[in-house]
Amino acid sequence: MFARTFCLSVVGFATLAMTTSPAWALGFELGESKEKLKLDYKVTVYDHGTGRVTITFTLADEGRLKPLNSIDFYIPSTDKHKSGGNMADLVLSLATREVDGKQVARIHVKKELIEKAEIQLKTSHLDGKQEPLTWYYHSIPIAGFMKVE
């Protein structure tokens, strides 16, 4: 009887342990302005007239977010009710190259996508301090940089 109860307890514990999810890092959006975060960046959007645009992101200073973990192109999900929260239709880490001491990233996308697209600066540090299992991001909406003609 003891062996049966013990085995049942072990199986129950193993089932519970396998169904729990590991702890994931929490990401927090920084609501502070570009100036308060001491960021120095420039976004340009070039409309090719073909239904596509080229977005160029130039980062001169990482400010209070130094060092950055990634610079991402982010498009939030259009169907938040089915996705259950802050899901994304697209997240793409942008490759950067150094030009005149600045980090430069480019992406070429359909013009219709930039209405809701953002560039996100992601870091695990804020003011030089790092919290375990915590990361931060600063969102830069692209639509505000599109020139209306």
GROMACS .gro file of N, CA and C in nm:
model
  447
    1MET      N    1   0.082  -0.119   0.000
    1MET     CA    2   0.000   0.000   0.000
    1MET      C    3   0.087   0.126   0.000
    2PHE      N    4   0.194   0.125   0.082
    2PHE     CA    5   0.284   0.240   0.086
    2PHE      C    6   0.349   0.265  -0.050
    3ALA      N    7   0.394   0.160  -0.117
    3ALA     CA    8   0.460   0.173  -0.247
    3ALA      C    9   0.364   0.233  -0.349
    4ARG      N   10   0.239   0.191  -0.346
    4ARG     CA   11   0.139   0.241  -0.441
    4ARG      C   12   0.113   0.390  -0.416
    5THR      N   13   0.098   0.429  -0.293
    5THR     CA   14   0.075   0.570  -0.258
    5THR      C   15   0.197   0.655  -0.294
    6PHE      N   16   0.315   0.603  -0.267
    6PHE     CA   17   0.437   0.675  -0.299
    6PHE      C   18   0.451   0.696  -0.450
    7CYS      N   19   0.428   0.590  -0.528
    7CYS     CA   20   0.437   0.599  -0.675
    7CYS      C   21   0.335   0.699  -0.730
    8LEU      N   22   0.214   0.694  -0.676
    8LEU     CA   23   0.110   0.787  -0.720
    8LEU      C   24   0.150   0.931  -0.688
    9SER      N   25   0.209   0.953  -0.573
    9SER     CA   26   0.255   1.087  -0.535
    9SER      C   27   0.366   1.135  -0.627
   10VAL      N   28   0.459   1.048  -0.660
   10VAL     CA   29   0.570   1.085  -0.748
   10VAL      C   30   0.517   1.119  -0.888
   11VAL      N   31   0.426   1.037  -0.939
   11VAL     CA   32   0.367   1.064  -1.072
   11VAL      C   33   0.292   1.197  -1.070
   12GLY      N   34   0.216   1.223  -0.964
   12GLY     CA   35   0.143   1.350  -0.953
   12GLY      C   36   0.236   1.470  -0.949
   13PHE      N   37   0.343   1.459  -0.872
   13PHE     CA   38   0.440   1.568  -0.864
   13PHE      C   39   0.510   1.590  -0.998
   14ALA      N   40   0.548   1.481  -1.065
   14ALA     CA   41   0.615   1.492  -1.195
   14ALA      C   42   0.523   1.557  -1.298
   15THR      N   43   0.396   1.521  -1.296
   15THR     CA   44   0.299   1.581  -1.388
   15THR      C   45   0.285   1.730  -1.362
   16LEU      N   46   0.275   1.768  -1.238
   16LEU     CA   47   0.264   1.909  -1.201
   16LEU      C   48   0.390   1.985  -1.241
   17ALA      N   49   0.506   1.927  -1.218
   17ALA     CA   50   0.632   1.993  -1.251
   17ALA      C   51   0.649   2.012  -1.401
   18MET      N   52   0.602   1.916  -1.480
   18MET     CA   53   0.618   1.926  -1.626
   18MET      C   54   0.519   2.021  -1.689
   19THR      N   55   0.407   2.047  -1.625
   19THR     CA   56   0.307   2.136  -1.683
   19THR      C   57   0.327   2.281  -1.645
   20THR      N   58   0.413   2.309  -1.550
   20THR     CA   59   0.438   2.448  -1.514
   20THR      C   60   0.536   2.509  -1.612
   21SER      N   61   0.525   2.637  -1.635
   21SER     CA   62   0.616   2.703  -1.728
   21SER      C   63   0.732   2.766  -1.651
   22PRO      N   64   0.846   2.776  -1.717
   22PRO     CA   65   0.959   2.840  -1.649
   22PRO      C   66   0.935   2.990  -1.636
   23ALA      N   67   1.007   3.055  -1.549
   23ALA     CA   68   0.993   3.199  -1.530
   23ALA      C   69   1.056   3.271  -1.648
   24TRP      N   70   0.983   3.361  -1.708
   24TRP     CA   71   1.033   3.440  -1.821
   24TRP      C   72   1.062   3.581  -1.772
   25ALA      N   73   1.149   3.646  -1.842
   25ALA     CA   74   1.181   3.784  -1.809
   25ALA      C   75   1.062   3.873  -1.840
   26LEU      N   76   1.043   3.975  -1.757
   26LEU     CA   77   0.935   4.070  -1.778
   26LEU      C   78   0.986   4.190  -1.854
   27GLY      N   79   0.913   4.229  -1.959
   27GLY     CA   80   0.951   4.346  -2.037
   27GLY      C   81   0.861   4.463  -2.004
   28PHE      N   82   0.922   4.578  -1.982
   28PHE     CA   83   0.846   4.699  -1.948
   28PHE      C   84   0.872   4.807  -2.051
   29GLU      N   85   0.763   4.867  -2.100
   29GLU     CA   86   0.779   4.979  -2.192
   29GLU      C   87   0.812   5.104  -2.112
   30LEU      N   88   0.910   5.177  -2.160
   30LEU     CA   89   0.949   5.301  -2.095
   30LEU      C   90   0.865   5.414  -2.153
   31GLY      N   91   0.790   5.481  -2.068
   31GLY     CA   92   0.702   5.588  -2.113
   31GLY      C   93   0.771   5.724  -2.120
   32GLU      N   94   0.898   5.727  -2.085
   32GLU     CA   95   0.971   5.854  -2.085
   32GLU      C   96   1.003   5.898  -2.228
   33SER      N   97   1.019   6.026  -2.246
   33SER     CA   98   1.047   6.081  -2.378
   33SER      C   99   1.190   6.052  -2.421
   34LYS      N  100   1.213   6.074  -2.547
   34LYS     CA  101   1.347   6.060  -2.606
   34LYS      C  102   1.448   6.146  -2.531
   35GLU      N  103   1.407   6.266  -2.496
   35GLU     CA  104   1.496   6.359  -2.427
   35GLU      C  105   1.528   6.312  -2.285
   36LYS      N  106   1.426   6.265  -2.212
   36LYS     CA  107   1.449   6.219  -2.075
   36LYS      C  108   1.536   6.093  -2.071
   37LEU      N  109   1.527   6.010  -2.176
   37LEU     CA  110   1.612   5.891  -2.184
   37LEU      C  111   1.750   5.923  -2.243
   38LYS      N  112   1.770   6.051  -2.281
   38LYS     CA  113   1.897   6.098  -2.337
   38LYS      C  114   1.936   6.023  -2.463
   39LEU      N  115   1.832   5.990  -2.544
   39LEU     CA  116   1.855   5.920  -2.670
   39LEU      C  117   1.878   6.021  -2.782
   40ASP      N  118   1.966   5.987  -2.873
   40ASP     CA  119   1.991   6.070  -2.991
   40ASP      C  120   1.978   5.979  -3.113
   41TYR      N  121   1.861   5.989  -3.179
   41TYR     CA  122   1.838   5.909  -3.298
   41TYR      C  123   1.763   5.989  -3.403
   42LYS      N  124   1.766   5.936  -3.525
   42LYS     CA  125   1.698   6.000  -3.637
   42LYS      C  126   1.631   5.889  -3.718
   43VAL      N  127   1.507   5.912  -3.758
   43VAL     CA  128   1.433   5.817  -3.841
   43VAL      C  129   1.394   5.888  -3.969
   44THR      N  130   1.425   5.828  -4.083
   44THR     CA  131   1.380   5.881  -4.211
   44THR      C  132   1.305   5.772  -4.285
   45VAL      N  133   1.198   5.813  -4.353
   45VAL     CA  134   1.117   5.721  -4.431
   45VAL      C  135   1.116   5.773  -4.574
   46TYR      N  136   1.166   5.690  -4.665
   46TYR     CA  137   1.171   5.729  -4.807
   46TYR      C  138   1.067   5.648  -4.883
   47ASP      N  139   0.972   5.718  -4.943
   47ASP     CA  140   0.867   5.654  -5.022
   47ASP      C  141   0.916   5.640  -5.166
   48HIS      N  142   0.925   5.518  -5.213
   48HIS     CA  143   0.974   5.492  -5.348
   48HIS      C  144   0.868   5.516  -5.455
   49GLY      N  145   0.742   5.535  -5.414
   49GLY     CA  146   0.635   5.556  -5.511
   49GLY      C  147   0.587   5.426  -5.574
   50THR      N  148   0.630   5.314  -5.522
   50THR     CA  149   0.592   5.182  -5.575
   50THR      C  150   0.508   5.104  -5.475
   51GLY      N  151   0.467   5.170  -5.367
   51GLY     CA  152   0.394   5.101  -5.261
   51GLY      C  153   0.487   5.048  -5.153
   52ARG      N  154   0.615   5.078  -5.168
   52ARG     CA  155   0.715   5.034  -5.069
   52ARG      C  156   0.793   5.155  -5.018
   53VAL      N  157   0.842   5.141  -4.896
   53VAL     CA  158   0.921   5.249  -4.836
   53VAL      C  159   1.047   5.189  -4.775
   54THR      N  160   1.149   5.274  -4.762
   54THR     CA  161   1.270   5.236  -4.692
   54THR      C  162   1.279   5.320  -4.566
   55ILE      N  163   1.291   5.252  -4.452
   55ILE     CA  164   1.305   5.318  -4.323
   55ILE      C  165   1.451   5.310  -4.284
   56THR      N  166   1.510   5.426  -4.254
   56THR     CA  167   1.648   5.431  -4.208
   56THR      C  168   1.648   5.484  -4.066
   57PHE      N  169   1.708   5.407  -3.977
   57PHE     CA  170   1.717   5.444  -3.836
   57PHE      C  171   1.864   5.466  -3.803
   58THR      N  172   1.896   5.586  -3.753
   58THR     CA  173   2.033   5.620  -3.717
   58THR      C  174   2.038   5.653  -3.569
   59LEU      N  175   2.119   5.578  -3.495
   59LEU     CA  176   2.132   5.596  -3.350
   59LEU      C  177   2.270   5.652  -3.320
   60ALA      N  178   2.273   5.774  -3.269
   60ALA     CA  179   2.400   5.839  -3.235
   60ALA      C  180   2.438   5.815  -3.089
   61ASP      N  181   2.337   5.807  -2.999
   61ASP     CA  182   2.365   5.788  -2.856
   61ASP      C  183   2.257   5.701  -2.793
   62GLU      N  184   2.298   5.597  -2.722
   62GLU     CA  185   2.206   5.505  -2.656
   62GLU      C  186   2.153   5.560  -2.524
   63GLY      N  187   2.207   5.670  -2.478
   63GLY     CA  188   2.159   5.738  -2.359
   63GLY      C  189   2.153   5.648  -2.237
   64ARG      N  190   2.042   5.657  -2.164
   64ARG     CA  191   2.025   5.581  -2.040
   64ARG      C  192   2.000   5.432  -2.064
   65LEU      N  193   1.981   5.392  -2.189
   65LEU     CA  194   1.954   5.251  -2.222
   65LEU      C  195   2.081   5.172  -2.252
   66LYS      N  196   2.194   5.239  -2.243
   66LYS     CA  197   2.321   5.177  -2.278
   66LYS      C  198   2.356   5.064  -2.183
   67PRO      N  199   2.397   4.948  -2.230
   67PRO     CA  200   2.409   4.901  -2.368
   67PRO      C  201   2.278   4.840  -2.417
   68LEU      N  202   2.247   4.860  -2.545
   68LEU     CA  203   2.127   4.803  -2.604
   68LEU      C  204   2.148   4.654  -2.632
   69ASN      N  205   2.041   4.577  -2.614
   69ASN     CA  206   2.045   4.436  -2.651
   69ASN      C  207   2.009   4.417  -2.798
   70SER      N  208   1.911   4.496  -2.845
   70SER     CA  209   1.869   4.484  -2.985
   70SER      C  210   1.791   4.607  -3.028
   71ILE      N  211   1.787   4.624  -3.159
   71ILE     CA  212   1.702   4.725  -3.223
   71ILE      C  213   1.607   4.644  -3.310
   72ASP      N  214   1.477   4.648  -3.277
   72ASP     CA  215   1.379   4.563  -3.345
   72ASP      C  216   1.278   4.644  -3.424
   73PHE      N  217   1.237   4.588  -3.537
   73PHE     CA  218   1.124   4.638  -3.614
   73PHE      C  219   1.004   4.557  -3.567
   74TYR      N  220   0.899   4.625  -3.519
   74TYR     CA  221   0.789   4.558  -3.451
   74TYR      C  222   0.656   4.601  -3.511
   75ILE      N  223   0.571   4.501  -3.544
   75ILE     CA  224   0.435   4.529  -3.590
   75ILE      C  225   0.342   4.453  -3.496
   76PRO      N  226   0.261   4.527  -3.417
   76PRO     CA  227   0.171   4.459  -3.322
   76PRO      C  228   0.062   4.381  -3.394
   77SER      N  229   0.007   4.283  -3.325
   77SER     CA  230  -0.098   4.199  -3.382
   77SER      C  231  -0.221   4.283  -3.412
   78THR      N  232  -0.286   4.252  -3.523
   78THR     CA  233  -0.408   4.322  -3.560
   78THR      C  234  -0.529   4.262  -3.490
   79ASP      N  235  -0.514   4.141  -3.438
   79ASP     CA  236  -0.624   4.070  -3.375
   79ASP      C  237  -0.592   4.042  -3.229
   80LYS      N  238  -0.602   4.145  -3.144
   80LYS     CA  239  -0.565   4.132  -3.003
   80LYS      C  240  -0.660   4.042  -2.926
   81HIS      N  241  -0.786   4.032  -2.969
   81HIS     CA  242  -0.882   3.950  -2.895
   81HIS      C  243  -0.847   3.802  -2.904
   82LYS      N  244  -0.807   3.755  -3.019
   82LYS     CA  245  -0.773   3.614  -3.037
   82LYS      C  246  -0.633   3.583  -2.989
   83SER      N  247  -0.542   3.680  -2.998
   83SER     CA  248  -0.403   3.653  -2.960
   83SER      C  249  -0.384   3.656  -2.809
   84GLY      N  250  -0.475   3.717  -2.737
   84GLY     CA  251  -0.468   3.714  -2.592
   84GLY      C  252  -0.366   3.808  -2.532
   85GLY      N  253  -0.348   3.926  -2.587
   85GLY     CA  254  -0.256   4.021  -2.526
   85GLY      C  255  -0.167   4.091  -2.624
   86ASN      N  256  -0.041   4.109  -2.585
   86ASN     CA  257   0.053   4.186  -2.665
   86ASN      C  258   0.131   4.098  -2.761
   87MET      N  259   0.060   4.031  -2.848
   87MET     CA  260   0.126   3.948  -2.949
   87MET      C  261   0.165   4.037  -3.066
   88ALA      N  262   0.256   3.987  -3.148
   88ALA     CA  263   0.305   4.065  -3.261
   88ALA      C  264   0.280   3.990  -3.390
   89ASP      N  265   0.250   4.065  -3.496
   89ASP     CA  266   0.244   4.004  -3.629
   89ASP      C  267   0.385   3.985  -3.683
   90LEU      N  268   0.477   4.074  -3.643
   90LEU     CA  269   0.615   4.063  -3.689
   90LEU      C  270   0.709   4.130  -3.590
   91VAL      N  271   0.817   4.062  -3.555
   91VAL     CA  272   0.926   4.121  -3.478
   91VAL      C  273   1.053   4.079  -3.550
   92LEU      N  274   1.132   4.178  -3.588
   92LEU     CA  275   1.253   4.152  -3.665
   92LEU      C  276   1.368   4.231  -3.604
   93SER      N  277   1.472   4.161  -3.559
   93SER     CA  278   1.590   4.231  -3.507
   93SER      C  279   1.668   4.286  -3.625
   94LEU      N  280   1.697   4.415  -3.619
   94LEU     CA  281   1.765   4.481  -3.731
   94LEU      C  282   1.916   4.474  -3.714
   95ALA      N  283   1.982   4.442  -3.822
   95ALA     CA  284   2.128   4.444  -3.824
   95ALA      C  285   2.172   4.590  -3.839
   96THR      N  286   2.273   4.627  -3.765
   96THR     CA  287   2.323   4.764  -3.775
   96THR      C  288   2.465   4.762  -3.826
   97ARG      N  289   2.502   4.874  -3.886
   97ARG     CA  290   2.642   4.892  -3.926
   97ARG      C  291   2.684   5.029  -3.877
   98GLU      N  292   2.811   5.044  -3.853
   98GLU     CA  293   2.861   5.171  -3.802
   98GLU      C  294   2.897   5.263  -3.917
   99VAL      N  295   2.842   5.383  -3.912
   99VAL     CA  296   2.870   5.487  -4.011
   99VAL      C  297   2.899   5.615  -3.934
  100ASP      N  298   3.019   5.665  -3.946
  100ASP     CA  299   3.061   5.789  -3.877
  100ASP      C  300   3.035   5.783  -3.726
  101GLY      N  301   3.059   5.668  -3.665
  101GLY     CA  302   3.042   5.652  -3.521
  101GLY      C  303   2.899   5.633  -3.476
  102LYS      N  304   2.806   5.619  -3.571
  102LYS     CA  305   2.665   5.599  -3.539
  102LYS      C  306   2.620   5.462  -3.589
  103GLN      N  307   2.522   5.404  -3.520
  103GLN     CA  308   2.464   5.277  -3.564
  103GLN      C  309   2.351   5.306  -3.662
  104VAL      N  310   2.356   5.241  -3.778
  104VAL     CA  311   2.255   5.264  -3.882
  104VAL      C  312   2.191   5.131  -3.920
  105ALA      N  313   2.056   5.131  -3.924
  105ALA     CA  314   1.979   5.014  -3.966
  105ALA      C  315   1.880   5.057  -4.073
  106ARG      N  316   1.857   4.970  -4.170
  106ARG     CA  317   1.760   4.999  -4.277
  106ARG      C  318   1.667   4.880  -4.294
  107ILE      N  319   1.542   4.912  -4.330
  107ILE     CA  320   1.446   4.807  -4.362
  107ILE      C  321   1.357   4.858  -4.475
  108HIS      N  322   1.322   4.768  -4.565
  108HIS     CA  323   1.241   4.800  -4.683
  108HIS      C  324   1.111   4.722  -4.670
  109VAL      N  325   0.996   4.792  -4.658
  109VAL     CA  326   0.867   4.727  -4.634
  109VAL      C  327   0.758   4.791  -4.717
  110LYS      N  328   0.642   4.724  -4.718
  110LYS     CA  329   0.524   4.781  -4.784
  110LYS      C  330   0.479   4.905  -4.707
  111LYS      N  331   0.435   5.004  -4.781
  111LYS     CA  332   0.394   5.132  -4.722
  111LYS      C  333   0.280   5.114  -4.622
  112GLU      N  334   0.190   5.023  -4.646
  112GLU     CA  335   0.073   5.004  -4.558
  112GLU      C  336   0.112   4.952  -4.419
  113LEU      N  337   0.229   4.891  -4.408
  113LEU     CA  338   0.272   4.836  -4.278
  113LEU      C  339   0.320   4.942  -4.181
  114ILE      N  340   0.363   5.058  -4.230
  114ILE     CA  341   0.422   5.155  -4.139
  114ILE      C  342   0.319   5.232  -4.056
  115GLU      N  343   0.190   5.215  -4.087
  115GLU     CA  344   0.087   5.281  -4.007
  115GLU      C  345   0.091   5.237  -3.861
  116LYS      N  346   0.120   5.110  -3.838
  116LYS     CA  347   0.123   5.059  -3.701
  116LYS      C  348   0.261   5.010  -3.658
  117ALA      N  349   0.360   5.020  -3.744
  117ALA     CA  350   0.494   4.970  -3.715
  117ALA      C  351   0.569   5.060  -3.618
  118GLU      N  352   0.662   4.998  -3.546
  118GLU     CA  353   0.747   5.070  -3.449
  118GLU      C  354   0.889   5.018  -3.460
  119ILE      N  355   0.980   5.100  -3.416
  119ILE     CA  356   1.115   5.053  -3.389
  119ILE      C  357   1.125   5.049  -3.237
  120GLN      N  358   1.173   4.937  -3.184
  120GLN     CA  359   1.187   4.922  -3.039
  120GLN      C  360   1.334   4.907  -3.003
  121LEU      N  361   1.378   4.990  -2.911
  121LEU     CA  362   1.513   4.980  -2.857
  121LEU      C  363   1.503   4.898  -2.729
  122LYS      N  364   1.567   4.781  -2.726
  122LYS     CA  365   1.553   4.689  -2.613
  122LYS      C  366   1.685   4.678  -2.537
  123THR      N  367   1.673   4.676  -2.403
  123THR     CA  368   1.790   4.666  -2.317
  123THR      C  369   1.755   4.593  -2.188
  124SER      N  370   1.854   4.538  -2.125
  124SER     CA  371   1.835   4.480  -1.993
  124SER      C  372   1.893   4.571  -1.886
  125HIS      N  373   1.937   4.690  -1.928
  125HIS     CA  374   1.995   4.789  -1.835
  125HIS      C  375   1.915   4.918  -1.842
  126LEU      N  376   1.909   4.987  -1.731
  126LEU     CA  377   1.851   5.120  -1.727
  126LEU      C  378   1.935   5.201  -1.630
  127ASP      N  379   1.990   5.309  -1.678
  127ASP     CA  380   2.081   5.393  -1.599
  127ASP      C  381   2.202   5.312  -1.551
  128GLY      N  382   2.246   5.217  -1.632
  128GLY     CA  383   2.364   5.137  -1.597
  128GLY      C  384   2.338   5.026  -1.498
  129LYS      N  385   2.212   5.011  -1.455
  129LYS     CA  386   2.177   4.908  -1.358
  129LYS      C  387   2.098   4.797  -1.426
  130GLN      N  388   2.119   4.675  -1.380
  130GLN     CA  389   2.051   4.560  -1.437
  130GLN      C  390   1.972   4.488  -1.330
  131GLU      N  391   1.844   4.460  -1.359
  131GLU     CA  392   1.759   4.382  -1.270
  131GLU      C  393   1.748   4.241  -1.326
  132PRO      N  394   1.755   4.138  -1.242
  132PRO     CA  395   1.741   4.001  -1.293
  132PRO      C  396   1.604   3.979  -1.356
  133LEU      N  397   1.601   3.908  -1.467
  133LEU     CA  398   1.479   3.872  -1.539
  133LEU      C  399   1.391   3.992  -1.574
  134THR      N  400   1.452   4.104  -1.605
  134THR     CA  401   1.379   4.225  -1.643
  134THR      C  402   1.446   4.289  -1.762
  135TRP      N  403   1.365   4.335  -1.857
  135TRP     CA  404   1.417   4.411  -1.970
  135TRP      C  405   1.323   4.527  -1.998
  136TYR      N  406   1.375   4.624  -2.071
  136TYR     CA  407   1.301   4.748  -2.099
  136TYR      C  408   1.305   4.776  -2.249
  137TYR      N  409   1.204   4.850  -2.295
  137TYR     CA  410   1.206   4.891  -2.436
  137TYR      C  411   1.145   5.030  -2.452
  138HIS      N  412   1.198   5.100  -2.549
  138HIS     CA  413   1.149   5.232  -2.587
  138HIS      C  414   1.093   5.219  -2.728
  139SER      N  415   0.966   5.254  -2.747
  139SER     CA  416   0.901   5.241  -2.877
  139SER      C  417   0.906   5.372  -2.955
  140ILE      N  418   0.933   5.359  -3.084
  140ILE     CA  419   0.937   5.474  -3.173
  140ILE      C  420   0.838   5.447  -3.287
  141PRO      N  421   0.716   5.504  -3.283
  141PRO     CA  422   0.620   5.483  -3.391
  141PRO      C  423   0.672   5.540  -3.523
  142ILE      N  424   0.662   5.463  -3.628
  142ILE     CA  425   0.716   5.504  -3.758
  142ILE      C  426   0.622   5.600  -3.832
  143ALA      N  427   0.493   5.586  -3.812
  143ALA     CA  428   0.396   5.666  -3.888
  143ALA      C  429   0.421   5.816  -3.874
  144GLY      N  430   0.470   5.861  -3.761
  144GLY     CA  431   0.495   6.003  -3.741
  144GLY      C  432   0.609   6.059  -3.826
  145PHE      N  433   0.689   5.972  -3.884
  145PHE     CA  434   0.803   6.016  -3.965
  145PHE      C  435   0.772   6.014  -4.113
  146MET      N  436   0.654   5.966  -4.152
  146MET     CA  437   0.614   5.961  -4.292
  146MET      C  438   0.571   6.098  -4.337
  147LYS      N  439   0.635   6.146  -4.441
  147LYS     CA  440   0.601   6.279  -4.495
  147LYS      C  441   0.474   6.270  -4.579
  148VAL      N  442   0.379   6.359  -4.552
  148VAL     CA  443   0.255   6.364  -4.628
  148VAL      C  444   0.276   6.457  -4.747
  149GLU      N  445   0.246   6.404  -4.865
  149GLU     CA  446   0.267   6.486  -4.987
  149GLU      C  447   0.138   6.517  -5.054
   0.00000   0.00000   0.00000
